[in-house]
CSV table of C-alpha atoms in Angstrom, one decimal:
chain,number,residue,atom,x,y,z
A,1,MET,CA,252.8,-99.9,193.4
A,2,LEU,CA,251.6,-99.6,197.0
A,3,ARG,CA,254.7,-101.2,198.2
A,4,ASP,CA,256.9,-98.7,196.4
A,5,SER,CA,255.0,-95.7,197.8
A,6,LEU,CA,255.4,-97.1,201.4
A,7,MET,CA,259.1,-97.4,200.9
A,8,VAL,CA,259.3,-93.8,199.8
A,9,ALA,CA,257.3,-92.5,202.8
A,10,THR,CA,259.5,-94.4,205.4
A,11,PRO,CA,262.3,-92.0,206.7
A,12,ALA,CA,265.8,-93.2,206.6
A,13,ARG,CA,267.3,-94.1,210.0
A,14,THR,CA,270.2,-91.9,211.2
A,15,ARG,CA,272.9,-93.1,213.6
A,16,GLY,CA,273.5,-90.8,216.7
A,17,PHE,CA,276.2,-90.7,219.4
A,18,SER,CA,276.1,-93.4,222.0
A,19,LEU,CA,276.2,-92.7,225.7
A,20,VAL,CA,279.8,-94.0,226.0
A,21,GLU,CA,281.0,-91.6,223.2
A,22,VAL,CA,279.3,-88.6,224.9
A,23,VAL,CA,280.9,-89.5,228.3
A,24,MET,CA,284.3,-89.8,226.8
A,25,ALA,CA,284.0,-86.5,225.0
A,26,ILE,CA,283.0,-84.7,228.2
A,27,GLY,CA,285.9,-86.4,230.0
A,28,ILE,CA,288.4,-85.1,227.5
A,29,ILE,CA,287.1,-81.6,227.5
A,30,ALA,CA,287.1,-81.6,231.4
A,31,PHE,CA,290.7,-82.8,231.5
A,32,ALA,CA,291.7,-80.0,229.1
A,33,PHE,CA,289.9,-77.4,231.2
A,34,VAL,CA,291.6,-78.6,234.4
A,35,ALA,CA,295.0,-78.2,232.7
A,36,LEU,CA,294.1,-74.7,231.5
A,37,LEU,CA,292.8,-73.6,234.9
A,38,GLY,CA,296.0,-74.9,236.5
A,39,MET,CA,298.1,-72.7,234.2
A,40,LEU,CA,295.9,-69.6,234.9
A,41,PRO,CA,297.6,-68.5,238.2
A,42,THR,CA,301.1,-68.8,236.7
A,43,GLY,CA,300.0,-66.8,233.7
A,44,LEU,CA,298.5,-64.1,235.8
A,45,ASN,CA,301.6,-63.9,238.1
A,46,THR,CA,303.8,-63.6,235.0
A,47,PHE,CA,301.6,-60.8,233.6
A,48,ARG,CA,301.6,-59.0,236.9
A,49,LYS,CA,305.5,-59.1,237.1
A,50,ALA,CA,305.8,-57.9,233.5
A,51,MET,CA,303.4,-55.0,234.3
A,52,ASP,CA,305.4,-54.1,237.5
A,53,THR,CA,308.7,-54.1,235.5
A,54,SER,CA,307.2,-52.0,232.7
A,55,VAL,CA,305.6,-49.4,235.0
A,56,SER,CA,308.6,-49.3,237.3
A,57,ALA,CA,310.9,-48.6,234.4
A,58,GLN,CA,308.5,-45.9,233.1
A,59,ILE,CA,308.5,-44.2,236.6
A,60,ALA,CA,312.3,-44.4,236.9
A,61,GLN,CA,312.7,-42.9,233.4
A,62,LYS,CA,310.3,-40.0,234.3
A,63,ILE,CA,312.2,-39.2,237.5
A,64,SER,CA,315.6,-39.6,235.9
A,65,GLY,CA,314.6,-37.0,233.2
A,66,GLU,CA,313.3,-34.6,235.9
A,67,LEU,CA,316.6,-35.0,237.8
A,68,GLN,CA,318.6,-34.2,234.7
A,69,GLU,CA,316.6,-31.0,234.1
A,70,THR,CA,316.8,-29.8,237.7
A,71,ASP,CA,319.5,-27.4,238.8
A,72,TYR,CA,322.5,-29.4,240.2
A,73,PHE,CA,322.8,-27.3,243.4
A,74,THR,CA,319.0,-27.3,244.0
A,75,LEU,CA,319.1,-31.1,244.1
A,76,LEU,CA,322.0,-31.0,246.6
A,77,ASP,CA,320.2,-28.5,248.8
A,78,VAL,CA,317.0,-30.6,248.8
A,79,ALA,CA,318.9,-33.8,249.6
A,80,SER,CA,320.8,-32.1,252.4
A,81,LYS,CA,317.6,-31.3,254.2
A,82,GLY,CA,316.6,-35.0,254.2
A,83,SER,CA,319.7,-36.7,255.7
A,84,GLY,CA,322.5,-34.5,256.5
A,85,ASP,CA,324.4,-32.0,254.3
A,86,ILE,CA,325.5,-33.9,251.1
A,87,ARG,CA,327.9,-31.1,250.4
A,88,GLU,CA,330.0,-31.9,253.5
A,89,LEU,CA,332.2,-35.0,253.5
A,90,SER,CA,333.6,-36.3,256.7
A,91,ALA,CA,337.3,-37.3,256.8
A,92,ASP,CA,336.6,-41.0,257.6
A,93,SER,CA,334.0,-41.5,254.8
A,94,ASP,CA,334.5,-42.1,251.1
A,95,GLN,CA,331.0,-41.2,250.2
A,96,GLN,CA,328.2,-38.9,251.4
A,97,PHE,CA,324.5,-39.6,250.9
A,98,GLY,CA,321.4,-37.6,250.8
A,99,SER,CA,317.7,-38.5,250.0
A,100,LEU,CA,315.1,-36.7,248.1
A,101,PRO,CA,311.5,-36.5,249.4
A,102,ARG,CA,309.4,-39.7,248.9
A,103,ARG,CA,307.1,-39.8,245.8
A,104,TYR,CA,304.0,-42.0,245.1
A,105,PHE,CA,302.5,-43.4,242.0
A,106,ASP,CA,299.3,-45.4,241.1
A,107,ASP,CA,299.1,-48.6,239.0
A,108,GLN,CA,299.3,-46.7,235.7
A,109,GLY,CA,302.5,-44.8,236.7
A,110,SER,CA,300.7,-41.5,237.3
A,111,GLU,CA,302.0,-39.5,240.2
A,112,ILE,CA,299.8,-39.0,243.3
A,113,VAL,CA,300.5,-35.6,244.9
A,114,ILE,CA,300.0,-35.5,248.6
A,115,THR,CA,297.4,-32.8,249.2
A,116,GLY,CA,297.4,-32.7,253.0
A,117,GLY,CA,300.9,-31.2,253.3
A,118,GLY,CA,303.9,-33.1,254.5
A,119,ASP,CA,305.2,-36.4,253.2
A,120,THR,CA,302.5,-38.7,254.7
A,121,PRO,CA,299.6,-39.6,252.4
A,122,SER,CA,296.1,-39.6,253.7
A,123,ASP,CA,294.0,-42.8,253.9
A,124,ALA,CA,292.2,-42.0,250.7
A,125,GLU,CA,295.5,-41.3,248.9
A,126,ARG,CA,297.1,-44.5,250.4
A,127,LEU,CA,294.4,-46.6,248.7
A,128,LYS,CA,295.5,-45.3,245.3
A,129,ILE,CA,299.2,-45.8,245.9
A,130,ILE,CA,300.9,-48.8,244.3
A,131,TYR,CA,304.5,-47.6,243.8
A,132,GLU,CA,306.7,-45.8,246.2
A,133,VAL,CA,309.9,-44.1,245.0
A,134,HIS,CA,313.0,-43.5,247.0
A,135,VAL,CA,315.8,-41.5,245.5
A,136,ARG,CA,319.3,-41.4,247.0
A,137,LEU,CA,322.0,-39.0,245.9
A,138,SER,CA,325.6,-39.6,246.6
A,139,ARG,CA,328.9,-37.9,245.9
A,140,ARG,CA,332.2,-39.8,246.1
A,141,ALA,CA,335.2,-38.4,247.8
A,142,LEU,CA,338.1,-37.7,245.4
A,143,LEU,CA,341.7,-37.6,246.4
A,144,THR,CA,343.4,-34.2,245.8
A,145,SER,CA,346.9,-32.9,246.5
A,146,GLY,CA,348.1,-33.8,250.0
A,147,GLU,CA,345.7,-36.9,249.9
A,148,GLU,CA,342.8,-34.7,251.1
A,149,ARG,CA,339.4,-36.2,250.3
A,150,VAL,CA,336.8,-33.7,248.8
A,151,PRO,CA,333.5,-34.4,247.1
A,152,SER,CA,333.2,-34.1,243.4
A,153,GLU,CA,332.0,-30.6,242.4
A,154,ASN,CA,330.6,-31.7,239.0
A,155,LEU,CA,329.1,-35.1,239.4
A,156,VAL,CA,326.5,-36.8,241.6
A,157,SER,CA,325.1,-40.3,241.3
A,158,ALA,CA,321.4,-41.0,241.9
A,159,MET,CA,319.9,-44.3,242.8
A,160,ILE,CA,316.2,-44.4,241.9
A,161,GLN,CA,314.4,-47.2,243.8
A,162,VAL,CA,310.9,-48.0,242.8
A,163,ALA,CA,309.1,-50.2,245.3
A,164,SER,CA,305.9,-52.1,244.5
A,165,ASN,CA,304.0,-51.5,247.8
A,166,PRO,CA,300.2,-51.8,247.3
A,167,ARG,CA,299.7,-53.0,250.9
A,168,GLY,CA,301.2,-49.8,252.3
A,169,LEU,CA,304.0,-51.5,254.3
A,170,PRO,CA,306.5,-49.2,256.0
A,171,LEU,CA,309.4,-48.6,253.6
A,172,ARG,CA,312.4,-48.9,255.8
A,173,VAL,CA,315.7,-47.3,254.7
A,174,ASP,CA,319.1,-48.5,255.8
A,175,GLY,CA,320.7,-45.8,257.9
A,176,THR,CA,324.2,-46.5,256.5
A,177,THR,CA,323.6,-46.6,252.8
A,178,GLU,CA,320.4,-44.6,252.6
A,179,LEU,CA,318.9,-47.4,250.4
A,180,ILE,CA,315.7,-49.4,250.9
A,181,ASP,CA,316.3,-52.2,253.4
A,182,LYS,CA,316.1,-55.5,251.7
A,183,ASP,CA,314.4,-57.1,254.7
A,184,SER,CA,311.5,-54.6,254.7
A,185,GLY,CA,309.3,-57.2,252.9
A,186,VAL,CA,308.7,-54.9,249.9
A,187,GLN,CA,309.8,-55.8,246.4
A,188,PHE,CA,311.7,-53.0,244.6
A,189,ARG,CA,313.8,-52.3,241.6
A,190,SER,CA,316.9,-50.0,241.5
A,191,TYR,CA,317.9,-47.8,238.6
A,192,PRO,CA,321.2,-46.0,238.9
A,193,THR,CA,322.0,-42.8,236.9
A,194,LEU,CA,324.6,-40.1,236.9
A,195,LEU,CA,323.8,-36.4,237.1
A,196,SER,CA,326.3,-33.8,235.9
A,197,ARG,CA,326.6,-30.2,237.1
A,198,ASN,CA,324.4,-28.0,234.9
A,199,GLY,CA,324.5,-24.7,236.6
A,200,SER,CA,326.4,-22.5,239.1
A,201,ARG,CA,325.7,-21.6,242.7
A,202,LYS,CA,324.6,-18.0,243.1
């Protein structure tokens, strides 16, 4: 009887993990974490590029819509003040270019308006700027009777270039093509569009 009561009071022995098993489990978990951490920079870089593509396309779509709604001749007048009269076409050129004023956007694609006057942002505004937009307008020369070349009166092509420039590097423009210089060290995306005449000159 006493023997039976002692057997009931004795707790059953439970088997735990050995030190070798614990070390092996920690090693497997550490190996998995190292692999995941190694993939993190690649994932962040891919995410950043996807965001740049998305925001750049959003900005280009916004500007393209504004250009479509702006009076045709007003655009030509603004472009002519930037880089020579886009309405005049020299005899030895097949195409005439003009640029619109530079525009700036933050990381969300919201436009940053330069408050100090002019085209140069202040230091405080420069800190918010992520994207810089350069718009080039061009009109091709068309052959008419007598092989005279004249610019199209009803169509202008626009090249919207959205540069990702968070470091505020100088955005150099090629003097011949009026496009962003590829050697400027700034990544950019180009979005071409056509603008048709939507008004008449007064």
